[in-house]
Short mmCIF file of C-alpha atoms in Angstrom, two decimals:
data_model
loop_
_atom_site.label_atom_id
_atom_site.label_comp_id
_atom_site.label_asym_id
_atom_site.label_seq_id
_atom_site.Cartn_x
_atom_site.Cartn_y
_atom_site.Cartn_z
CA MET A 867 0.00 0.00 0.00
CA ASN A 868 1.47 3.40 -0.95
CA MET A 869 0.43 7.02 -1.13
CA SER A 870 -0.08 6.91 -4.88
CA VAL A 871 -2.71 4.21 -4.42
CA LEU A 872 -4.44 6.27 -1.74
CA THR A 873 -4.34 9.34 -3.98
CA LEU A 874 -5.91 7.44 -6.88
CA GLN A 875 -8.73 6.39 -4.59
CA GLU A 876 -9.63 9.95 -3.64
CA TYR A 877 -13.17 11.10 -4.27
CA GLU A 878 -13.74 14.38 -6.05
CA PHE A 879 -15.09 16.15 -2.96
CA GLU A 880 -11.98 15.08 -1.04
CA LYS A 881 -9.71 16.48 -3.75
CA GLN A 882 -11.49 19.82 -3.88
CA PHE A 883 -11.68 20.31 -0.12
CA ASN A 884 -9.63 23.30 1.05
CA GLU A 885 -8.35 22.49 4.53
CA ASN A 886 -6.65 25.89 4.92
CA GLU A 887 -9.99 27.69 4.67
CA ALA A 888 -11.52 25.17 7.08
CA ILE A 889 -8.78 25.63 9.67
CA GLN A 890 -8.98 29.41 9.32
CA TRP A 891 -12.76 29.33 9.80
CA MET A 892 -12.37 27.21 12.92
CA GLN A 893 -9.69 29.51 14.33
CA GLU A 894 -12.12 32.42 13.95
CA ASN A 895 -15.29 30.63 15.06
CA TRP A 896 -14.37 27.79 17.45
CA LYS A 897 -15.81 29.66 20.44
CA LYS A 898 -19.27 29.28 18.90
CA SER A 899 -19.11 25.73 20.29
CA PHE A 900 -19.82 27.31 23.70
CA LEU A 901 -22.98 28.91 22.29
CA PHE A 902 -24.13 25.57 20.83
CA SER A 903 -23.41 23.88 24.17
CA ALA A 904 -25.39 26.53 26.09
CA LEU A 905 -28.37 26.21 23.73
CA TYR A 906 -28.12 22.44 24.02
CA ALA A 907 -28.17 22.58 27.83
CA ALA A 908 -31.11 25.00 27.76
CA PHE A 909 -33.00 22.62 25.47
CA ILE A 910 -32.32 19.68 27.79
CA PHE A 911 -33.72 21.31 30.90
CA GLY A 912 -36.44 23.25 29.10
CA GLY A 913 -37.47 20.28 27.00
CA ARG A 914 -37.72 17.94 29.98
CA HIS A 915 -39.86 20.48 31.81
CA LEU A 916 -42.22 20.87 28.83
CA MET A 917 -42.51 17.09 28.36
CA ASN A 918 -43.42 16.43 32.01
CA LYS A 919 -47.14 16.94 31.35
CA ARG A 920 -47.17 15.74 27.75
CA ALA A 921 -47.50 12.29 26.24
CA LYS A 922 -44.32 10.92 24.75
CA PHE A 923 -43.76 10.95 20.99
CA GLU A 924 -43.12 7.68 19.19
CA LEU A 925 -40.75 9.01 16.48
CA ARG A 926 -39.66 5.53 15.41
CA LYS A 927 -39.25 6.29 11.69
CA PRO A 928 -37.38 9.59 12.20
CA LEU A 929 -35.11 7.83 14.71
CA VAL A 930 -34.32 5.07 12.22
CA LEU A 931 -33.41 7.64 9.56
CA TRP A 932 -31.37 9.69 12.04
CA SER A 933 -29.39 6.74 13.38
CA LEU A 934 -28.92 5.25 9.93
CA SER A 935 -27.59 8.50 8.48
CA LEU A 936 -25.07 8.86 11.33
CA ALA A 937 -24.12 5.19 10.95
CA VAL A 938 -23.41 5.59 7.22
CA PHE A 939 -21.46 8.80 7.84
CA SER A 940 -19.39 7.15 10.58
CA ILE A 941 -18.73 4.03 8.49
CA PHE A 942 -17.37 6.12 5.61
CA GLY A 943 -15.37 8.23 8.04
CA ALA A 944 -13.89 5.15 9.72
CA LEU A 945 -12.94 3.57 6.40
CA ARG A 946 -11.35 6.71 4.96
CA THR A 947 -9.45 7.84 8.06
CA GLY A 948 -8.63 4.25 8.97
CA ALA A 949 -7.01 3.65 5.58
CA TYR A 950 -4.89 6.77 6.00
CA MET A 951 -3.81 5.88 9.55
CA VAL A 952 -2.89 2.33 8.52
CA TYR A 953 -0.77 3.76 5.71
CA ILE A 954 1.08 6.08 8.12
CA LEU A 955 1.59 3.29 10.67
CA MET A 956 2.91 0.81 8.10
CA THR A 957 5.22 3.20 6.29
CA LYS A 958 6.33 5.68 8.96
CA GLY A 959 5.65 4.04 12.33
CA LEU A 960 3.78 4.80 15.54
CA LYS A 961 5.52 8.06 16.38
CA GLN A 962 4.68 9.57 13.02
CA SER A 963 1.06 8.43 13.29
CA VAL A 964 0.76 10.22 16.63
CA CYS A 965 2.87 13.33 16.02
CA ASP A 966 2.53 14.12 12.33
CA GLN A 967 0.04 16.86 11.45
CA SER A 968 -0.51 15.35 8.00
CA PHE A 969 -3.87 13.99 9.14
CA TYR A 970 -5.24 17.54 8.94
CA ASN A 971 -4.02 18.11 5.38
CA GLY A 972 -3.59 14.61 3.95
CA PRO A 973 -5.23 13.90 0.57
CA VAL A 974 -7.95 11.71 2.05
CA SER A 975 -8.05 12.52 5.75
CA LYS A 976 -8.27 16.33 5.52
CA PHE A 977 -11.96 16.30 4.54
CA TRP A 978 -12.91 13.70 7.12
CA ALA A 979 -11.04 15.50 9.90
CA TYR A 980 -13.13 18.62 9.30
CA ALA A 981 -16.32 16.63 8.80
CA PHE A 982 -15.66 14.96 12.13
CA VAL A 983 -15.40 18.17 14.16
CA LEU A 984 -18.40 19.74 12.43
CA SER A 985 -20.49 16.61 13.03
CA LYS A 986 -20.24 17.07 16.79
CA ALA A 987 -22.77 19.91 16.54
CA PRO A 988 -25.59 18.02 14.74
CA GLU A 989 -24.89 14.94 16.87
CA LEU A 990 -26.40 16.89 19.74
CA GLY A 991 -29.68 16.00 18.04
CA ASP A 992 -29.47 12.52 19.63
CA THR A 993 -30.82 14.07 22.81
CA ILE A 994 -33.91 15.45 21.09
CA PHE A 995 -35.20 11.92 20.59
CA ILE A 996 -34.48 10.96 24.20
CA ILE A 997 -36.40 13.95 25.56
CA LEU A 998 -39.36 13.80 23.15
CA ARG A 999 -39.69 10.03 23.69
CA LYS A 1000 -39.41 10.60 27.48
CA GLN A 1001 -36.56 8.16 27.90
CA LYS A 1002 -34.02 8.22 30.72
CA LEU A 1003 -31.34 10.86 30.13
CA ILE A 1004 -28.14 10.01 32.00
CA PHE A 1005 -25.37 12.44 32.89
CA LEU A 1006 -22.85 10.56 30.73
CA HIS A 1007 -24.92 11.22 27.60
CA TRP A 1008 -25.13 15.01 27.68
CA TYR A 1009 -21.76 15.52 29.39
CA HIS A 1010 -20.10 13.47 26.64
CA HIS A 1011 -21.84 15.39 23.86
CA ILE A 1012 -20.91 18.81 25.24
CA THR A 1013 -17.27 18.06 26.06
CA VAL A 1014 -16.55 16.30 22.75
CA LEU A 1015 -17.96 19.27 20.84
CA LEU A 1016 -15.92 21.79 22.84
CA TYR A 1017 -12.68 19.81 22.70
CA SER A 1018 -12.96 18.91 19.00
CA TRP A 1019 -13.43 22.51 17.88
CA TYR A 1020 -10.79 23.76 20.32
CA SER A 1021 -8.19 21.24 19.09
CA TYR A 1022 -8.82 21.26 15.35
CA LYS A 1023 -7.90 24.94 15.03
CA ASP A 1024 -4.38 24.16 16.36
CA MET A 1025 -3.93 20.92 14.38
CA VAL A 1026 -2.65 19.23 17.54
CA ALA A 1027 -0.86 15.88 17.54
CA GLY A 1028 -2.93 12.78 18.25
CA GLY A 1029 -5.95 14.00 16.33
CA GLY A 1030 -5.74 11.23 13.76
CA TRP A 1031 -5.99 8.58 16.46
CA PHE A 1032 -8.76 10.35 18.36
CA MET A 1033 -10.94 10.89 15.29
CA THR A 1034 -10.40 7.48 13.73
CA MET A 1035 -11.23 5.66 16.97
CA ASN A 1036 -14.38 7.75 17.41
CA TYR A 1037 -15.50 7.15 13.83
CA GLY A 1038 -15.03 3.41 14.32
CA VAL A 1039 -16.96 3.18 17.57
CA HIS A 1040 -19.76 5.39 16.24
CA ALA A 1041 -20.05 3.29 13.07
CA VAL A 1042 -20.96 0.28 15.19
CA MET A 1043 -22.96 2.19 17.80
CA TYR A 1044 -25.25 4.06 15.40
CA SER A 1045 -25.76 0.90 13.33
CA TYR A 1046 -26.94 -0.79 16.54
CA TYR A 1047 -29.27 2.14 17.30
CA ALA A 1048 -30.71 2.02 13.79
CA LEU A 1049 -31.42 -1.71 14.05
CA ARG A 1050 -33.06 -1.31 17.45
CA ALA A 1051 -35.18 1.62 16.26
CA ALA A 1052 -36.27 -0.39 13.21
CA GLY A 1053 -37.58 -3.12 15.51
CA PHE A 1054 -34.86 -5.72 15.04
CA ARG A 1055 -33.92 -7.83 18.02
CA VAL A 1056 -30.23 -7.42 18.75
CA SER A 1057 -28.42 -9.46 21.38
CA ARG A 1058 -27.65 -7.65 24.63
CA LYS A 1059 -24.09 -8.89 24.26
CA PHE A 1060 -23.72 -6.59 21.25
CA ALA A 1061 -24.54 -3.57 23.42
CA MET A 1062 -22.01 -4.79 25.99
CA LEU A 1063 -19.34 -5.01 23.29
CA ILE A 1064 -20.08 -1.44 22.20
CA THR A 1065 -19.64 -0.15 25.75
CA LEU A 1066 -16.43 -2.18 26.13
CA SER A 1067 -15.12 -0.69 22.89
CA GLN A 1068 -15.87 2.77 24.29
CA ILE A 1069 -13.95 1.96 27.47
CA ILE A 1070 -10.99 0.75 25.38
CA GLN A 1071 -11.23 3.93 23.30
CA MET A 1072 -10.88 6.03 26.44
CA LEU A 1073 -7.85 4.03 27.60
CA MET A 1074 -6.28 4.47 24.17
CA GLY A 1075 -6.99 8.20 24.35
CA CYS A 1076 -5.06 8.42 27.63
CA ILE A 1077 -2.16 6.46 26.13
CA ILE A 1078 -2.02 8.70 23.05
CA ASN A 1079 -2.01 11.77 25.28
CA TYR A 1080 0.95 10.35 27.22
CA LEU A 1081 2.82 9.68 23.98
CA VAL A 1082 2.12 13.20 22.71
CA PHE A 1083 3.40 14.69 25.96
CA PHE A 1084 6.50 12.44 25.97
CA TRP A 1085 7.46 13.20 22.38
CA MET A 1086 6.54 16.86 22.79
CA GLN A 1087 9.42 17.15 25.25
CA GLN A 1088 11.71 16.12 22.39
CA ASP A 1089 10.14 18.73 20.05
CA GLN A 1090 8.72 15.94 17.90
CA CYS A 1091 5.01 16.47 18.60
CA HIS A 1092 3.02 19.63 17.90
CA SER A 1093 0.76 20.28 20.87
CA HIS A 1094 0.71 22.29 24.08
CA VAL A 1095 0.42 21.31 27.72
CA GLN A 1096 -2.97 22.96 28.19
CA ASN A 1097 -4.48 20.86 25.40
CA ILE A 1098 -3.00 17.65 26.80
CA ILE A 1099 -4.33 18.43 30.28
CA TRP A 1100 -7.87 19.08 29.02
CA SER A 1101 -7.78 16.02 26.76
CA SER A 1102 -6.47 13.76 29.53
CA LEU A 1103 -9.09 14.97 32.01
CA MET A 1104 -11.77 14.42 29.41
CA TYR A 1105 -10.67 10.87 28.57
CA LEU A 1106 -10.17 9.92 32.23
CA SER A 1107 -13.65 11.19 33.12
CA TYR A 1108 -15.12 9.25 30.21
CA PHE A 1109 -13.27 6.13 31.31
CA VAL A 1110 -14.70 6.36 34.83
CA LEU A 1111 -18.22 7.14 33.62
CA PHE A 1112 -18.30 4.39 30.98
CA CYS A 1113 -16.96 1.85 33.50
CA HIS A 1114 -19.68 2.89 35.94
CA PHE A 1115 -22.30 2.65 33.19
CA PHE A 1116 -21.03 -0.81 32.18
CA PHE A 1117 -21.29 -2.05 35.75
CA GLU A 1118 -24.74 -0.57 36.33
CA ALA A 1119 -26.23 -1.58 32.97
CA TYR A 1120 -24.79 -5.07 32.62
CA ILE A 1121 -22.98 -6.50 35.65
CA GLY A 1122 -25.44 -5.12 38.21
CA LYS A 1123 -28.49 -6.31 36.26
CA MET A 1124 -26.97 -9.76 35.75
CA ARG A 1125 -26.47 -10.09 39.51
CA LYS A 1126 -30.05 -9.00 40.20
CA THR A 1127 -31.35 -11.54 37.67
CA ARG A 1128 -29.38 -14.35 39.30
CA LYS A 1129 -30.65 -13.40 42.75
CA ALA A 1130 -34.23 -13.35 41.46
CA GLU A 1131 -33.79 -16.88 40.13
#
């Protein structure tokens, strides 16, 4: 596998994408992520209040379309960024895959890097379905949505090291997760073990995020990684908090319920 092969496989929209304009726009507008987060939080608390005395909405068909569209987007993103990361790993090694900024301007990955950070705004729409269908809204859900949006926009503008790993892992997990949501919304019976595997993959993703942050910090001391301490601190705190919350969710949703079922028997 070589770069010429990757270049030949580029789609037209990937070729025409101007990453310099995208990065400049994000440098000028990244703080708007705080506005989106504030509106999102207001919707959560306002929406739950309004729905208290209303009957829940079914919204099965819109939910299928929503989850399916995010699944397709994530699958394409995972395949395109994954191919680029594999190429870098096989030809230039782990350090280059972590430290090189080429992910932000590579022939294939540049479009998907920008698409990734922008997608964190519309992904807030997941919560609309939870509130309108009067389902349980856990802290992990909205905390994760807000912090990923803020961190993604904050980091993309600086083209910090580690971004290729962070985005590719997220694309991969979301490809499976939203596919699962789409199947469930469409009425298909999916094994509970599949949901457990998704949560386990999220836990592993958070561990990997912490490891990548350590590598960025280590190689940054040797002037081989472009990042800054403030970014690494925020990223590490974010991934550690996710790790704790997803572990707690895994125990409550799966281990705890399995124990209760056994006791009932």
